[in-house]
Amino acid sequence: MSYTTEQVMAAAPDAQVAAAGKKLADAKHWLNLGRDADALWGECQGSAVYQVRVALADLTAKCSCPSRKFPCKHGLGLLLLAAQSPARVAEGTQPEWVASWLAKRGEAAVRKATPPAEKKVDAAAQAKRAATRHERVLAGLDALDRWMNDLVRNGLAELETKGPSIWEREAARLVDAQAPVLASRLRAIANLPGSPNWGERLLGELGRIALLTHAYRRIEQLDAPIAADVRAAIGWTLTEEEVRAHGDTVADEWLILGSAIEDDDRVRLQRTWLVGLRSNRTALVLQFAAGAASNFAEVLLPDTSIDADLTFWPSAHPQRALITARRGSRTASESRAHATFASMLDAMATVFAAQPWLRHGGVAIENVIPMVDARGQWSVRDRDDAVLPLAGRDHWRLYAISGGAPIGLAAEWDGVALAPLGGSGA
Amino acid sequence: MNEFVRAALIGLGRDAGSAPPSGTPIDTLVAKGDRERTFLLHAAGRDLYLRAGLVPPKFEGAPEVAPPESLRGCSPRLTQVLADAIDGDAEVYRAIGEAMTAAKLHLPHRLLPEFLDTRNPDARTALAPTVGARGQWLARQNEVWDWALPEVVADASWEEGYTDQRVAALCAMRASDPASARAKLEAVWSKERAEVRTLMLEALVIALSPDDEPFLERALGDRSLNVQAVAEELLARLPESAFVMRSIERVQPFVQQAPAATSMWNKVKAGFGAKTLKLIVEPPAAKGSGARARALAQFVAAVPLAHWASQFDATPEQLLEAARATDWSEALIEGWATAAARQRHSTWAEMLLARAPKSLTSEAKLSLVGALSPEAVMQLLRGQASDDSLIGAMLEALPMPWPREFAAHWLHRLQRAAADPPDAQRNTVASTMDITARALPLTLYDDAVRDWDIAESPRRADWERRVEKLIRIIRLRKMIAEESAS
């Protein structure tokens, strides 16, 4: 496949590795460089000689150095070298240490794809644990409903001066009640009071939470897909094995729209949005990386497409997915962008109607023009002159690229504003 | 505000009645429960209703469109290289700005915000010509970036800006239209405070010409001593000015040639063409010898250097010799040094730096460097004993790129220094790596990027870092230059 240095740099786990990798992207550091349809390889002369190999299907690098960063500077250096000076990395035959690694990876992929042998599970004990948790969740939701009723009885206006601690307290109670996803939903709205139009937005969020507690109490009467959404929105999780076993799998050429990264000190969360070129389905792949040193397992570069099987979490609007098989990547040649906001909003209305607790959906819109007003508020207008706000305070790069001319935009739409994804406007 | 939202903000408890409806048809789907609960479920319905039915407002206003670029854009490859170079290093930015300007390229649009965020003044100066139409368009809309605008110094900042902005505006006006800039200064002259007058008068050094003389003559009579000093300094740079004529007349009684020697030996020497100049120096009367020396230096500084040569029919070297034989040599040398710097007299500057370094303050030496011709600078730098403290200033004084032969000499000097432990310790040599990287002609590319031999010394890591940066900058310059050639 072909890839750009920018795409490779996006895979660097941190700035240090990025800088060190750049330095190694020079043929003078390398011996026995080679490539074929499946892999790249070479030996890097550092304080020792390290054997570096890259599987071209998913750009995963493996190196014999002791670094715990992934990819390490040698892997990154080899990728960069091959991207910048392809002529230096000649076609060749895989040495044994490359072939054996690729073979091992193949076996692992097969193992991963075949469901593990039925584990002995104590079904009775499991059901009992679930029943206990259900009771706890119900008690937690009762307390939450009383608290929300108090809020609307006393008026939301007073929240503006109260600060985020009251939300934190309620969120902690929900964590104790084993409803962690609902707890984070509550934390996420703690910053609303004081922002533009916050009364309306906060009321809407509280309403959707009330709808969720209402739905959970009636979960037995709900259709299975929406029941799965309600359970997920509370915090009941499915293991990847369960998703593999029960989820709906779609094989397609998946176009990568872009990624958003949320970073706190301990964990980085990457949300990558994909669209199936044949199925037209939108998929969201979540990846977590603990600490700055580790990287996301799947390398998903904007404006490339991957030939892959995606298995979806059950939902009334299946969106979150797991990459269960990946066959190769290429530079994207097609787009799946909406021509207008009207078309995008139409599609999203159907999505929100099917799954009212969705936080956002990934969308691409063509021919939009970013704008900024005198107060520093950002927005975009489409070819029909319709205007939607952009979330966030700094979109100068997008603005610089556009220069007042139409560009393509990939973003997350949450019903209020568009949050551009990384790599947007390329 | 919508009634429903208003009710939520003030609180349902304020009113005994039932909660207001959300105004959407979804309300009817909600089973009746207690008041607050029903209200919240209505809010959920309303929220989804509004999201699903959102109709975005229409754009009303004048679209902002960036004008087309007149400079060429970069290839994707160079764009990537520049993106990788963004690390906030001012020297790298300077090199990029200089090379892009020479290549008549503009910075890639996507990288403009990062380059425009540069704070280093030298980097800004180098980058400003390369931001292109798009960069200027952005800078007009983000005041933090207005350094990139050519018209920063618009009339507005002259009329309303802070002092430094006004001085900058005056300097810019002066560069484009000296006479109208002077007229603008004259118009406000009497209203400004002494410090402001001093700073603004200094701006007249730009494009200074005999046309400025009448105004400067008036400034000589200013209440402020600082303003007077600036006026004198500027007038002394105008060789035909009345001030200079007066200075010549005034200094004449203080420095005179001794009567011709009568001894037989001197007559013999004179007969062979060798002439010994002998000066009699009698500074103006003042309290204390320090004050007399200062006054003498000041008078001498105001006199064109050519005057001495013609009056005494002597070379600068002979004059220096003669001065040294008097009790007032330091004052004479100080005066000549000031004059050489003001009059940009390369011969005198070179002679004083070479022969009288011990009599000069470091400040005086630096200003003499500014007066040297490039040939003189290169001559001095080739000398083994060139003054360490002046190396940086001398290199800065050379036009870029350096002449190949000198550049090769300097590069090899650096490479020798890197390899030689005692030399490697000299910070002044190492610190010229950055300017060398920017000024080296690209014909020396292969010499510069070859492996450097770096001596084992406590500063090895520092050298490695500097060498790596030099190579990085030269590679960048080469790539940019090749782009313009392609």
Coordinates of N, CA, C and O in Angstrom, one line a residue, chain A residues 154-258:
Chain A
N154 N -36.5 23.1 42.1 CA -35.8 24.3 42.7 C -35.4 25.3 41.6 O -35.0 26.4 41.9
G155 N -35.3 24.8 40.4 CA -34.9 25.7 39.3 C -33.4 25.4 38.9 O -32.6 25.3 39.8
L156 N -33.1 25.3 37.6 CA -31.8 25.0 37.2 C -30.9 26.3 37.2 O -29.7 26.2 37.3
A157 N -31.5 27.4 37.3 CA -30.7 28.7 37.3 C -29.6 28.7 38.4 O -28.5 29.1 38.1
E158 N -30.0 28.1 39.6 CA -29.0 28.2 40.7 C -27.7 27.3 40.4 O -26.7 27.5 41.0
L159 N -27.8 26.5 39.4 CA -26.6 25.6 39.1 C -25.4 26.4 38.5 O -24.3 26.0 38.6
E160 N -25.8 27.6 38.0 CA -24.7 28.4 37.4 C -23.6 28.8 38.4 O -22.5 28.9 38.0
T161 N -24.1 28.9 39.6 CA -23.1 29.4 40.7 C -22.6 28.2 41.5 O -21.8 28.4 42.4
K162 N -23.1 27.0 41.3 CA -22.7 25.9 42.2 C -21.5 25.1 41.9 O -21.0 24.4 42.7
G163 N -21.0 25.2 40.7 CA -19.7 24.5 40.4 C -20.0 23.0 40.1 O -21.1 22.5 40.3
P164 N -19.0 22.3 39.7 CA -19.2 21.0 39.2 C -19.2 19.9 40.3 O -19.5 18.8 40.1
S165 N -19.0 20.3 41.6 CA -18.9 19.3 42.6 C -20.2 18.6 42.9 O -20.2 17.4 43.2
I166 N -21.4 19.2 42.7 CA -22.6 18.5 42.9 C -22.8 17.4 41.9 O -23.4 16.4 42.2
W167 N -22.3 17.7 40.7 CA -22.4 16.6 39.6 C -21.5 15.5 39.9 O -21.8 14.3 39.7
E168 N -20.3 15.8 40.4 CA -19.3 14.8 40.8 C -19.9 13.9 41.8 O -19.7 12.7 41.8
R169 N -20.6 14.5 42.8 CA -21.1 13.7 43.9 C -22.2 12.7 43.4 O -22.1 11.5 43.7
E170 N -23.1 13.2 42.5 CA -24.1 12.3 42.0 C -23.4 11.2 41.1 O -23.8 10.0 41.1
A171 N -22.4 11.6 40.3 CA -21.7 10.7 39.4 C -21.1 9.5 40.3 O -21.2 8.4 39.9
A172 N -20.5 9.9 41.4 CA -19.8 8.9 42.3 C -20.9 8.0 42.8 O -20.6 6.7 42.9
R173 N -22.1 8.5 43.2 CA -23.1 7.6 43.6 C -23.5 6.6 42.5 O -23.8 5.4 42.8
L174 N -23.5 7.0 41.3 CA -23.9 6.1 40.2 C -22.8 5.1 40.0 O -23.1 3.9 39.6
V175 N -21.6 5.5 40.2 CA -20.5 4.5 40.1 C -20.7 3.4 41.1 O -20.6 2.2 40.8
D176 N -21.0 3.8 42.3 CA -21.3 2.9 43.4 C -22.5 2.0 43.1 O -22.5 0.8 43.4
A177 N -23.4 2.5 42.3 CA -24.6 1.8 42.0 C -24.3 0.9 40.7 O -25.3 0.4 40.1
Q178 N -23.1 0.8 40.3 CA -22.7 0.0 39.1 C -23.3 0.5 37.8 O -23.7 -0.3 37.0
A179 N -23.4 1.8 37.7 CA -23.9 2.4 36.4 C -22.8 3.4 35.9 O -23.1 4.6 35.8
P180 N -21.6 2.9 35.6 CA -20.5 3.8 35.3 C -20.7 4.7 34.0 O -20.2 5.8 34.0
V181 N -21.3 4.2 33.0 CA -21.5 4.9 31.8 C -22.4 6.1 32.0 O -22.2 7.3 31.6
L182 N -23.5 5.8 32.7 CA -24.4 6.9 33.1 C -23.7 8.0 33.9 O -23.9 9.2 33.8
A183 N -22.8 7.5 34.8 CA -22.1 8.4 35.7 C -21.2 9.4 34.8 O -21.2 10.6 35.0
S184 N -20.6 8.8 33.8 CA -19.7 9.7 32.9 C -20.6 10.6 32.1 O -20.2 11.8 31.8
R185 N -21.8 10.2 31.8 CA -22.7 11.1 31.1 C -23.0 12.3 31.9 O -23.1 13.4 31.4
L186 N -23.2 12.0 33.2 CA -23.5 13.1 34.1 C -22.3 14.1 34.3 O -22.5 15.3 34.3
R187 N -21.1 13.5 34.4 CA -19.9 14.3 34.5 C -19.8 15.2 33.3 O -19.3 16.3 33.4
A188 N -20.1 14.6 32.1 CA -19.9 15.4 30.9 C -20.8 16.6 30.8 O -20.4 17.6 30.1
I189 N -21.9 16.7 31.5 CA -22.8 17.8 31.4 C -22.5 18.8 32.5 O -23.0 19.9 32.6
A190 N -21.5 18.5 33.4 CA -21.2 19.4 34.6 C -20.7 20.7 34.1 O -20.9 21.7 34.8
N191 N -20.1 20.8 33.0 CA -19.5 22.0 32.5 C -20.5 22.9 31.7 O -20.1 24.0 31.3
L192 N -21.7 22.4 31.5 CA -22.7 23.1 30.7 C -23.1 24.5 31.3 O -23.1 25.5 30.6
P193 N -23.5 24.5 32.6 CA -24.0 25.8 33.2 C -23.0 26.9 32.9 O -21.8 26.8 33.2
G194 N -23.5 28.0 32.4 CA -22.7 29.1 32.1 C -22.3 29.2 30.6 O -21.9 30.3 30.2
S195 N -22.4 28.1 29.9 CA -22.0 28.2 28.5 C -23.2 28.8 27.7 O -24.3 28.9 28.2
P196 N -23.0 29.1 26.4 CA -24.1 29.7 25.6 C -25.3 28.8 25.6 O -25.1 27.6 25.3
N197 N -26.4 29.3 25.8 CA -27.7 28.6 25.7 C -27.7 27.4 26.6 O -28.3 26.4 26.3
W198 N -27.1 27.5 27.8 CA -26.9 26.3 28.6 C -28.2 25.8 29.2 O -28.4 24.6 29.4
G199 N -29.1 26.7 29.5 CA -30.4 26.2 30.1 C -31.1 25.2 29.2 O -31.5 24.1 29.7
E200 N -31.2 25.6 28.0 CA -31.9 24.7 27.0 C -31.2 23.4 26.9 O -31.8 22.3 26.9
R201 N -29.8 23.5 26.7 CA -29.1 22.2 26.5 C -29.1 21.3 27.7 O -29.2 20.1 27.6
L202 N -28.9 22.0 28.9 CA -28.9 21.2 30.2 C -30.2 20.5 30.4 O -30.3 19.3 30.7
L203 N -31.3 21.2 30.1 CA -32.6 20.6 30.3 C -32.8 19.4 29.3 O -33.3 18.4 29.7
G204 N -32.3 19.6 28.1 CA -32.4 18.5 27.1 C -31.6 17.2 27.6 O -32.1 16.1 27.6
E205 N -30.4 17.5 28.2 CA -29.6 16.4 28.7 C -30.3 15.7 29.8 O -30.3 14.4 29.9
L206 N -30.8 16.5 30.8 CA -31.5 15.9 31.9 C -32.7 15.1 31.5 O -33.0 14.0 32.0
G207 N -33.4 15.6 30.5 CA -34.5 14.9 29.9 C -34.1 13.6 29.4 O -34.8 12.5 29.6
R208 N -33.0 13.5 28.6 CA -32.6 12.3 28.0 C -32.2 11.3 29.1 O -32.4 10.1 28.9
I209 N -31.6 11.8 30.2 CA -31.3 10.9 31.3 C -32.6 10.3 31.9 O -32.7 9.1 32.3
A210 N -33.6 11.2 32.1 CA -34.8 10.7 32.7 C -35.4 9.7 31.8 O -36.0 8.7 32.2
L211 N -35.3 9.9 30.5 CA -35.9 8.9 29.5 C -35.1 7.6 29.7 O -35.7 6.5 29.5
L212 N -33.8 7.6 29.9 CA -33.0 6.4 30.1 C -33.4 5.7 31.4 O -33.6 4.5 31.3
T213 N -33.6 6.4 32.5 CA -34.0 5.7 33.7 C -35.4 5.1 33.5 O -35.7 4.0 34.0
H214 N -36.2 5.8 32.8 CA -37.5 5.3 32.5 C -37.5 4.0 31.7 O -38.1 3.0 32.0
A215 N -36.6 4.0 30.7 CA -36.5 2.9 29.8 C -35.9 1.7 30.6 O -36.3 0.5 30.3
Y216 N -34.9 1.9 31.4 CA -34.3 0.8 32.1 C -35.3 0.1 33.0 O -35.2 -1.2 33.1
R217 N -36.2 0.8 33.6 CA -37.2 0.1 34.5 C -38.1 -0.8 33.6 O -38.7 -1.7 34.1
R218 N -38.3 -0.4 32.4 CA -39.1 -1.2 31.5 C -38.3 -2.1 30.5 O -38.9 -2.5 29.5
I219 N -37.1 -2.4 30.9 CA -36.2 -3.0 29.9 C -36.8 -4.4 29.4 O -36.6 -4.7 28.2
E220 N -37.5 -5.1 30.2 CA -38.1 -6.4 29.8 C -39.0 -6.2 28.6 O -39.2 -7.1 27.8
Q221 N -39.7 -5.0 28.6 CA -40.7 -4.9 27.5 C -40.1 -4.3 26.2 O -40.8 -4.2 25.2
L222 N -38.8 -4.0 26.2 CA -38.2 -3.3 25.1 C -37.7 -4.4 24.1 O -37.4 -5.5 24.4
D223 N -37.7 -4.0 22.8 CA -37.1 -4.9 21.8 C -35.6 -5.1 22.1 O -35.0 -4.2 22.7
A224 N -35.1 -6.2 21.7 CA -33.7 -6.6 22.1 C -32.7 -5.5 21.7 O -31.8 -5.1 22.5
P225 N -32.7 -5.0 20.5 CA -31.7 -4.0 20.1 C -31.7 -2.7 21.0 O -30.7 -2.3 21.5
I226 N -32.9 -2.2 21.2 CA -32.9 -0.9 22.0 C -32.6 -1.3 23.5 O -32.0 -0.5 24.2
A227 N -33.0 -2.5 23.9 CA -32.7 -2.9 25.3 C -31.2 -2.9 25.4 O -30.6 -2.5 26.5
A228 N -30.5 -3.4 24.4 CA -29.0 -3.4 24.4 C -28.4 -2.0 24.6 O -27.5 -1.8 25.3
D229 N -29.1 -1.1 23.9 CA -28.6 0.3 24.0 C -28.8 0.9 25.4 O -27.9 1.6 25.9
V230 N -30.0 0.5 26.0 CA -30.3 1.0 27.3 C -29.2 0.4 28.3 O -28.7 1.2 29.1
R231 N -29.0 -0.8 28.2 CA -28.0 -1.5 29.1 C -26.7 -0.8 28.9 O -26.0 -0.6 29.9
A232 N -26.3 -0.6 27.7 CA -24.9 0.0 27.4 C -24.9 1.4 28.0 O -23.8 1.8 28.5
A233 N -26.0 2.1 27.8 CA -25.9 3.5 28.3 C -25.9 3.6 29.8 O -25.5 4.6 30.4
I234 N -26.3 2.5 30.5 CA -26.2 2.5 32.0 C -24.8 2.1 32.4 O -24.2 2.6 33.3
G235 N -24.2 1.1 31.6 CA -22.9 0.7 32.0 C -22.7 -0.8 32.0 O -21.6 -1.3 32.4
W236 N -23.7 -1.6 31.5 CA -23.5 -3.0 31.3 C -22.6 -3.2 30.1 O -23.0 -2.7 29.0
T237 N -21.5 -3.9 30.2 CA -20.7 -4.0 29.0 C -20.7 -5.4 28.5 O -21.0 -6.4 29.2
L238 N -20.4 -5.5 27.2 CA -20.2 -6.8 26.5 C -18.7 -7.0 26.4 O -18.0 -6.1 26.0
T239 N -18.2 -8.2 26.6 CA -16.8 -8.5 26.3 C -16.7 -8.6 24.8 O -17.7 -8.8 24.0
E240 N -15.4 -8.4 24.3 CA -15.2 -8.6 22.9 C -15.6 -9.9 22.4 O -16.1 -10.1 21.2
E241 N -15.5 -10.9 23.2 CA -15.9 -12.3 22.8 C -17.4 -12.3 22.6 O -17.9 -12.9 21.6
E242 N -18.1 -11.7 23.5 CA -19.6 -11.7 23.3 C -20.0 -10.9 22.1 O -20.9 -11.3 21.4
V243 N -19.3 -9.8 21.8 CA -19.6 -9.1 20.5 C -19.3 -10.0 19.3 O -20.1 -10.1 18.4
R244 N -18.1 -10.6 19.3 CA -17.8 -11.5 18.2 C -18.9 -12.6 18.1 O -19.2 -13.0 16.9
A245 N -19.3 -13.1 19.2 CA -20.2 -14.3 19.2 C -21.6 -13.8 18.7 O -22.3 -14.5 18.0
H246 N -22.1 -12.7 19.1 CA -23.5 -12.3 18.9 C -23.7 -11.1 17.9 O -24.8 -10.9 17.4
G247 N -22.6 -10.4 17.7 CA -22.7 -9.2 16.9 C -22.9 -9.5 15.4 O -22.6 -10.6 14.9
D248 N -23.3 -8.5 14.7 CA -23.6 -8.5 13.3 C -22.3 -8.2 12.6 O -21.7 -7.2 12.9
T249 N -21.8 -9.0 11.7 CA -20.5 -8.8 11.0 C -20.7 -8.3 9.6 O -21.5 -8.9 8.9
V250 N -20.0 -7.2 9.2 CA -20.2 -6.7 7.9 C -18.8 -6.6 7.2 O -17.9 -6.0 7.8
A251 N -18.6 -7.3 6.1 CA -17.4 -7.2 5.3 C -17.6 -6.1 4.3 O -18.6 -6.0 3.6
D252 N -16.6 -5.2 4.3 CA -16.7 -4.0 3.4 C -15.4 -3.4 3.2 O -14.4 -3.7 3.8
E253 N -15.4 -2.4 2.3 CA -14.2 -1.5 2.1 C -14.6 -0.3 3.0 O -15.5 0.4 2.7
W254 N -13.9 -0.1 4.1 CA -14.2 0.9 5.1 C -13.4 2.1 4.9 O -12.2 2.1 5.0
L255 N -14.0 3.2 4.6 CA -13.3 4.5 4.4 C -13.2 5.2 5.8 O -14.1 5.3 6.5
I256 N -12.0 5.6 6.1 CA -11.7 6.2 7.4 C -11.9 7.7 7.3 O -11.2 8.4 6.6
L257 N -13.0 8.2 8.0 CA -13.3 9.6 8.0 C -12.3 10.4 8.8 O -11.8 11.5 8.4
G258 N -11.9 9.9 10.0 CA -11.0 10.6 10.8 C -11.2 10.2 12.3 O -12.1 9.3 12.6

